[in-house]
Amino acid sequence: MNLSIVDIFIYCSTALVICISLFYAYAKYKLSYWSRRGVKTPPTHLIFGNFGDSLTLKKPPSEVLREIYNYADPDDPYIGFYIFHKPMLLLRNHDVMKQIFIKDFDVFPNRRFGSANQRDALGLDSILSIQQPRWKYLRNKLTVALSGQRLKNMFPLIIECGQPMLNFMKNLSMSSSNKTEVKELSGRYVTDIIASVIFGINATSFDEKKDAFWKNSLNIFYGFMRSMIMIMIFFIPEWIPLFGPTIKIYTNYFRKIFWDSMNSREKSGYKRGDFIDFLLTLKNEEQDPIYKFEGDHLLAQSASLLIAGIEATADAIAFALYNLARHPELQATLYDEIQTHISGKELTMDLITEMSFLDSVLIETLRLHPPLPIVDRIATRNYKLLSTGLIIEKDIPVYISINATNQDPKYFSNPHDFIPLRAETGNKKFYESLAFGLGQRSCIGKLQNFITRKRYVVIFSFPFYIHKCQIDIICTIIYLKFSGQRLGLLIAKVALITILSNYILDYEPSKKDDKGIIHVFTYAADGLYVQLKKREKGA
């Protein structure tokens, strides 16, 4: 049968129309998932759903989620949205968040982050994304590594990294422009600390001729391809196997650094009080088949703290310095507190815990600028939310937009202003912890370890004979006071104390400072710049 060009054109056109019609019908049905359940959604794109601006790199995911959050009515407990055609649920009510992330943890024990590829021992089979029940075993093992006593052992290593930063700042303050990008400053500083306490090496990040560790850590986060991979890992983990080689491309450098340190330490028997010492202990213990501390499983623990620690802590320091430069009266208050507590004394963890305004500055910084502005979980079975009757089906992800939640005028007056001494409200404790996650899968550095509390019960129960419940409350307070310094916050506090003891920060307004960059983490695309002025008497 001979077909003319016209016939071929007609057949092809008809086939194309049929395909487009079928796709349209399929897409419309998939994108009606939430409306069929009575859940409000923003207008959706037929292909990208509600995430087109992030997938096409027009806006960072945090801003897209903020817009979705704000599209809902003020009292809506949640709002539905789609990434391509997959339905997601964005929570908007504190009680609903606590219900899902804390009370019903057994239904939502896993993160969606990286959940599609648990076979990647180095990148996605670590504490960051590992699934239950292996997560609980690993968490119990690693929590000991960041106990209060171990942090005290690491504290001198943290203090040591302050001097290279001060030398670097001295050269900057003497330059003609005297304008410092504090994210780079804090990034180099935190990299030195992470390299020291987690990898057991001196990274020399402030020496541009010897800063290989710093430059390789930048490669993990920065660049067009890395931005795309980060968005994919957090929001489209099903695609991870397609980019496996690209994800692992920068691991060889850190693998060599890690094993050189481990092998040298094991051979010499030298104890430094850092994370390498702890991993050697795990390596030499009897192994449980559920998760064996060997090979890349050992490296994965250091790598996860590198990934979670450098960007999050450097962001917190940078935005805190930036906000203090913009508010000289708050900077003066913090300087006075620092001088009151440490003038003429050696800096210790116990002195740091007494600085309440320093706490408030960092908490408010994290409220306004959460380093990782999302929290996610995924349902392991169908779940009925009792307060609304909504059925969250198995494998449906739920998200919290931290920046949108913590800047909601429903919960905060003047939500976009930097006000460290916000009034104590029922919401304050909630947002203080939200930047570290929520529930049992929050940041491992929270250190709320029942075993440690129980130890204090034994110590204090004998001489006082207090009712058992009262003992537990008292001992929890004591424990949190002496051991509750999260590693990231401890590093940030030491940085602020070190810098403000020696320099005054000045701010010059710039229209570009608050512009976002396309990444999962919170960045200022054009940098966070302050001017440094040496104090007459540095500490």
Short mmCIF file of C-alpha atoms in Angstrom, two decimals, residues 188-526:
data_model
loop_
_atom_site.label_atom_id
_atom_site.label_comp_id
_atom_site.label_asym_id
_atom_site.label_seq_id
_atom_site.Cartn_x
_atom_site.Cartn_y
_atom_site.Cartn_z
CA ARG A 188 37.06 28.34 55.90
CA TYR A 189 36.87 28.45 59.70
CA VAL A 190 34.28 25.66 59.96
CA THR A 191 36.17 23.58 57.40
CA ASP A 192 39.28 23.77 59.58
CA ILE A 193 37.28 22.58 62.59
CA ILE A 194 35.47 19.76 60.77
CA ALA A 195 38.76 18.59 59.28
CA SER A 196 40.34 18.61 62.74
CA VAL A 197 37.64 17.05 64.93
CA ILE A 198 36.04 14.74 62.33
CA PHE A 199 38.90 13.79 59.96
CA GLY A 200 41.78 14.28 62.39
CA ILE A 201 43.90 16.54 60.16
CA ASN A 202 45.04 20.16 59.92
CA ALA A 203 43.27 21.54 56.83
CA THR A 204 44.99 24.99 56.70
CA SER A 205 41.93 26.44 54.96
CA PHE A 206 43.16 30.03 55.45
CA ASP A 207 46.37 29.32 53.52
CA GLU A 208 45.49 29.67 49.84
CA LYS A 209 48.50 27.55 48.88
CA LYS A 210 47.46 24.63 51.12
CA ASP A 211 43.66 24.80 51.24
CA ALA A 212 42.89 21.64 49.24
CA PHE A 213 40.42 20.35 51.85
CA TRP A 214 38.49 23.61 51.68
CA LYS A 215 38.41 23.65 47.88
CA ASN A 216 37.30 20.04 47.64
CA SER A 217 34.52 20.65 50.17
CA LEU A 218 33.31 23.53 47.99
CA ASN A 219 33.01 21.12 45.08
CA ILE A 220 30.42 19.13 47.04
CA PHE A 221 28.02 22.08 47.19
CA TYR A 222 28.75 24.64 44.50
CA GLY A 223 28.30 24.79 40.76
CA PHE A 224 25.39 24.27 38.38
CA MET A 225 25.57 20.48 38.37
CA ARG A 226 25.90 20.25 42.15
CA SER A 227 22.86 22.48 42.60
CA MET A 228 20.86 20.22 40.30
CA ILE A 229 22.04 17.10 42.13
CA MET A 230 21.15 18.56 45.53
CA ILE A 231 17.65 19.45 44.34
CA MET A 232 17.28 15.95 42.93
CA ILE A 233 18.49 14.23 46.12
CA PHE A 234 16.00 16.13 48.25
CA PHE A 235 13.00 16.30 45.93
CA ILE A 236 13.36 13.65 43.19
CA PRO A 237 15.36 10.83 44.84
CA GLU A 238 13.97 8.36 42.28
CA TRP A 239 16.41 9.87 39.77
CA ILE A 240 19.51 9.36 41.91
CA PRO A 241 20.60 6.08 40.21
CA LEU A 242 20.82 7.97 36.90
CA PHE A 243 23.46 10.32 38.34
CA GLY A 244 25.38 7.91 40.58
CA PRO A 245 28.84 8.49 39.03
CA THR A 246 28.36 12.28 39.18
CA ILE A 247 27.36 12.17 42.85
CA LYS A 248 30.48 10.19 43.76
CA ILE A 249 32.94 12.19 41.65
CA TYR A 250 34.47 14.12 44.57
CA THR A 251 34.72 11.26 47.06
CA ASN A 252 38.21 10.01 46.20
CA TYR A 253 39.96 12.96 47.85
CA PHE A 254 38.08 12.58 51.14
CA ARG A 255 38.43 8.78 51.05
CA LYS A 256 42.22 9.12 50.91
CA ILE A 257 42.30 11.75 53.67
CA PHE A 258 40.06 9.65 55.89
CA TRP A 259 41.90 6.34 55.52
CA ASP A 260 45.33 7.96 55.88
CA SER A 261 44.13 9.37 59.19
CA MET A 262 42.45 6.14 60.35
CA ASN A 263 45.37 3.89 59.45
CA SER A 264 47.95 6.23 60.95
CA ARG A 265 45.99 6.55 64.19
CA GLU A 266 45.38 2.82 64.47
CA LYS A 267 49.04 2.03 63.85
CA SER A 268 50.40 4.57 66.32
CA GLY A 269 47.77 4.11 69.02
CA TYR A 270 47.76 7.88 69.54
CA LYS A 271 44.55 9.27 71.15
CA ARG A 272 43.48 12.77 70.15
CA GLY A 273 39.94 12.85 71.53
CA ASP A 274 38.35 13.38 68.12
CA PHE A 275 35.84 11.52 65.94
CA ILE A 276 38.53 9.29 64.42
CA ASP A 277 39.23 7.84 67.86
CA PHE A 278 35.53 7.08 68.22
CA LEU A 279 35.29 5.40 64.80
CA LEU A 280 38.28 3.20 65.62
CA THR A 281 36.42 2.05 68.71
CA LEU A 282 33.38 1.18 66.58
CA LYS A 283 35.55 -0.58 64.03
CA ASN A 284 37.12 -2.83 66.67
CA GLU A 285 33.85 -3.72 68.37
CA GLU A 286 31.89 -6.87 67.61
CA GLN A 287 29.83 -6.03 64.51
CA ASP A 288 26.06 -6.32 64.17
CA PRO A 289 24.82 -7.54 60.75
CA ILE A 290 22.27 -4.73 60.67
CA TYR A 291 25.06 -2.20 60.04
CA LYS A 292 28.75 -3.09 60.03
CA PHE A 293 31.30 -0.36 60.81
CA GLU A 294 33.80 -1.24 58.13
CA GLY A 295 34.95 0.10 54.76
CA ASP A 296 32.84 2.93 53.36
CA HIS A 297 30.43 2.63 56.28
CA LEU A 298 33.15 4.16 58.44
CA LEU A 299 33.96 6.90 55.95
CA ALA A 300 30.23 7.61 55.55
CA GLN A 301 29.96 8.81 59.16
CA SER A 302 32.69 11.42 58.72
CA ALA A 303 31.34 12.37 55.30
CA SER A 304 27.81 12.89 56.66
CA LEU A 305 29.10 15.21 59.39
CA LEU A 306 31.15 17.04 56.77
CA ILE A 307 28.10 17.55 54.55
CA ALA A 308 25.73 18.42 57.38
CA GLY A 309 28.25 20.45 59.35
CA ILE A 310 30.15 22.74 57.02
CA GLU A 311 27.30 24.45 55.20
CA ALA A 312 24.84 24.58 58.09
CA THR A 313 27.32 25.94 60.63
CA ALA A 314 29.04 28.33 58.22
CA ASP A 315 25.64 29.72 57.19
CA ALA A 316 24.64 30.26 60.82
CA ILE A 317 27.86 32.12 61.61
CA ALA A 318 27.73 34.23 58.44
CA PHE A 319 24.12 35.33 58.83
CA ALA A 320 24.63 36.03 62.55
CA LEU A 321 27.62 38.31 61.76
CA TYR A 322 25.66 39.94 58.97
CA ASN A 323 22.67 40.68 61.21
CA LEU A 324 24.85 41.94 64.04
CA ALA A 325 26.59 44.30 61.61
CA ARG A 326 23.16 45.64 60.60
CA HIS A 327 22.16 46.13 64.25
CA PRO A 328 25.10 47.75 66.10
CA GLU A 329 23.07 48.08 69.31
CA LEU A 330 22.60 44.29 69.42
CA GLN A 331 26.27 43.80 68.56
CA ALA A 332 27.20 46.00 71.53
CA THR A 333 24.90 44.03 73.85
CA LEU A 334 26.47 40.76 72.80
CA TYR A 335 30.00 42.15 73.16
CA ASP A 336 29.19 43.31 76.70
CA GLU A 337 27.88 39.84 77.57
CA ILE A 338 31.02 38.22 76.19
CA GLN A 339 33.25 40.54 78.17
CA THR A 340 31.23 40.04 81.34
CA HIS A 341 31.65 36.26 81.20
CA ILE A 342 35.11 35.69 79.76
CA SER A 343 37.20 38.81 80.38
CA GLY A 344 40.44 37.60 81.93
CA LYS A 345 39.33 33.97 81.84
CA GLU A 346 40.02 30.95 79.71
CA LEU A 347 37.08 30.19 77.42
CA THR A 348 35.29 26.99 78.43
CA MET A 349 32.06 25.23 77.45
CA ASP A 350 30.59 25.99 80.86
CA LEU A 351 31.17 29.73 80.35
CA ILE A 352 29.54 29.56 76.92
CA THR A 353 26.39 27.98 78.36
CA GLU A 354 25.96 31.04 80.61
CA MET A 355 25.71 33.47 77.68
CA SER A 356 21.95 33.72 77.19
CA PHE A 357 22.00 36.59 74.70
CA LEU A 358 24.48 34.68 72.52
CA ASP A 359 21.94 31.84 72.48
CA SER A 360 19.19 34.26 71.49
CA VAL A 361 21.23 35.75 68.64
CA LEU A 362 21.88 32.35 67.09
CA ILE A 363 18.31 31.12 67.60
CA GLU A 364 16.92 34.22 65.90
CA THR A 365 19.47 33.84 63.10
CA LEU A 366 18.30 30.28 62.52
CA ARG A 367 14.68 31.39 62.57
CA LEU A 368 15.26 33.89 59.79
CA HIS A 369 17.92 31.97 57.87
CA PRO A 370 17.60 28.20 58.44
CA PRO A 371 20.60 26.65 56.62
CA LEU A 372 18.54 23.74 55.33
CA PRO A 373 15.04 25.25 55.10
CA ILE A 374 13.08 22.01 54.70
CA VAL A 375 12.23 18.92 56.74
CA ASP A 376 10.68 15.86 55.13
CA ARG A 377 9.27 12.46 56.03
CA ILE A 378 7.52 9.75 54.05
CA ALA A 379 4.61 7.58 55.16
CA THR A 380 5.31 3.86 55.51
CA ARG A 381 1.59 2.99 55.58
CA ASN A 382 -1.77 4.68 55.17
CA TYR A 383 -2.30 7.17 57.98
CA LYS A 384 -5.37 9.05 59.14
CA LEU A 385 -4.76 12.50 60.53
CA LEU A 386 -7.30 12.55 63.33
CA SER A 387 -7.61 16.34 63.59
CA THR A 388 -8.86 16.66 60.00
CA GLY A 389 -9.73 13.15 58.86
CA LEU A 390 -7.30 13.34 55.92
CA ILE A 391 -5.82 10.01 54.84
CA ILE A 392 -2.12 10.33 54.00
CA GLU A 393 -1.45 7.32 51.82
CA LYS A 394 1.66 5.16 51.94
CA ASP A 395 4.72 6.68 50.20
CA ILE A 396 3.21 10.19 50.18
CA PRO A 397 5.93 12.63 51.31
CA VAL A 398 5.19 15.37 53.84
CA TYR A 399 7.29 18.52 54.11
CA ILE A 400 7.80 21.42 56.47
CA SER A 401 8.98 24.73 55.04
CA ILE A 402 11.07 26.00 57.95
CA ASN A 403 11.54 29.54 56.73
CA ALA A 404 7.84 29.94 55.87
CA THR A 405 6.73 28.43 59.18
CA ASN A 406 9.15 30.52 61.24
CA GLN A 407 8.20 33.73 59.43
CA ASP A 408 4.44 33.24 59.55
CA PRO A 409 2.72 36.35 60.96
CA LYS A 410 0.19 34.02 62.55
CA TYR A 411 2.90 32.89 64.95
CA PHE A 412 5.25 35.91 65.13
CA SER A 413 4.86 39.67 65.25
CA ASN A 414 7.21 41.47 62.85
CA PRO A 415 8.25 38.06 61.52
CA HIS A 416 10.91 39.36 59.10
CA ASP A 417 12.75 41.48 61.67
CA PHE A 418 15.85 40.35 63.56
CA ILE A 419 14.72 40.44 67.20
CA PRO A 420 16.84 38.12 69.39
CA LEU A 421 14.91 38.86 72.57
CA ARG A 422 11.52 37.80 71.30
CA ALA A 423 8.90 37.31 73.99
CA GLU A 424 8.68 33.83 75.47
CA THR A 425 5.66 32.19 73.86
CA GLY A 426 4.40 28.70 73.32
CA ASN A 427 5.88 28.85 69.82
CA LYS A 428 9.37 29.83 70.91
CA LYS A 429 10.60 26.38 71.94
CA PHE A 430 9.12 24.95 68.77
CA TYR A 431 10.97 27.22 66.37
CA GLU A 432 14.18 27.02 68.40
CA SER A 433 14.43 23.34 67.55
CA LEU A 434 12.89 23.39 64.06
CA ALA A 435 16.13 24.43 62.36
CA PHE A 436 17.64 21.17 63.63
CA GLY A 437 14.73 19.08 62.39
CA LEU A 438 11.82 17.71 64.36
CA GLY A 439 11.28 14.52 66.31
CA GLN A 440 13.60 11.56 66.65
CA ARG A 441 15.23 12.12 63.25
CA SER A 442 16.33 15.63 64.08
CA CYS A 443 20.00 16.66 64.19
CA ILE A 444 22.08 14.07 66.02
CA GLY A 445 23.80 16.90 67.89
CA LYS A 446 20.71 17.55 70.00
CA LEU A 447 22.10 15.06 72.50
CA GLN A 448 18.95 14.36 74.45
CA ASN A 449 20.25 11.00 75.56
CA PHE A 450 18.11 9.11 78.08
CA ILE A 451 21.03 6.95 79.16
CA THR A 452 22.94 10.01 80.30
CA ARG A 453 19.90 11.34 82.17
CA LYS A 454 19.52 7.95 83.83
CA ARG A 455 23.12 8.10 84.99
CA TYR A 456 22.40 11.40 86.76
CA VAL A 457 19.34 9.86 88.39
CA VAL A 458 21.58 7.29 90.06
CA ILE A 459 24.03 9.93 91.20
CA PHE A 460 21.52 12.33 92.72
CA SER A 461 18.81 10.01 94.00
CA PHE A 462 20.72 8.74 97.03
CA PRO A 463 21.47 11.92 99.01
CA PHE A 464 18.22 13.75 98.28
CA TYR A 465 15.47 11.11 98.26
CA ILE A 466 13.36 13.11 95.80
CA HIS A 467 10.32 11.61 94.08
CA LYS A 468 11.37 9.72 90.95
CA CYS A 469 9.58 12.05 88.52
CA GLN A 470 11.14 15.12 90.12
CA ILE A 471 14.59 13.58 89.83
CA ASP A 472 14.16 12.99 86.12
CA ILE A 473 13.18 16.63 85.52
CA ILE A 474 16.03 18.02 87.60
CA CYS A 475 18.61 15.75 86.00
CA THR A 476 17.42 16.58 82.49
CA ILE A 477 18.06 20.27 83.19
CA ILE A 478 21.51 19.54 84.59
CA TYR A 479 22.31 17.31 81.63
CA LEU A 480 21.24 19.87 79.06
CA LYS A 481 23.20 22.62 80.79
CA PHE A 482 26.50 20.78 80.79
CA SER A 483 26.15 18.47 77.79
CA GLY A 484 23.58 20.06 75.51
CA GLN A 485 25.91 22.12 73.35
CA ARG A 486 25.26 20.84 69.87
CA LEU A 487 28.50 20.60 67.94
CA GLY A 488 27.34 23.01 65.24
CA LEU A 489 26.06 25.60 67.72
CA LEU A 490 29.18 25.23 69.83
CA ILE A 491 31.38 25.97 66.80
CA ALA A 492 29.18 28.96 65.89
CA LYS A 493 29.30 30.37 69.42
CA VAL A 494 33.08 30.10 69.62
CA ALA A 495 33.32 31.87 66.25
CA LEU A 496 31.11 34.78 67.35
CA ILE A 497 32.96 35.11 70.66
CA THR A 498 36.34 35.07 68.91
CA ILE A 499 35.39 37.57 66.21
CA LEU A 500 33.44 40.05 68.35
CA SER A 501 36.12 40.02 71.05
CA ASN A 502 38.57 41.34 68.47
CA TYR A 503 36.55 43.23 65.85
CA ILE A 504 33.65 45.64 65.44
CA LEU A 505 31.41 44.82 62.48
CA ASP A 506 30.04 47.60 60.28
CA TYR A 507 27.41 47.23 57.59
CA GLU A 508 27.03 49.04 54.29
CA PRO A 509 23.57 48.71 52.69
CA SER A 510 23.47 46.85 49.40
CA LYS A 511 20.45 46.00 47.30
CA LYS A 512 21.98 42.67 46.30
CA ASP A 513 22.64 41.19 49.74
CA ASP A 514 19.33 39.36 50.14
CA LYS A 515 19.12 37.88 46.66
CA GLY A 516 18.68 34.12 46.68
CA ILE A 517 20.78 31.52 44.92
CA ILE A 518 19.36 28.39 43.31
CA HIS A 519 20.23 25.67 45.82
CA VAL A 520 18.62 23.56 48.53
CA PHE A 521 20.70 25.30 51.21
CA THR A 522 20.14 28.94 52.17
CA TYR A 523 22.58 31.21 50.37
CA ALA A 524 22.98 34.86 49.51
CA ALA A 525 24.00 34.85 45.86
CA ASP A 526 26.00 38.06 45.99
#
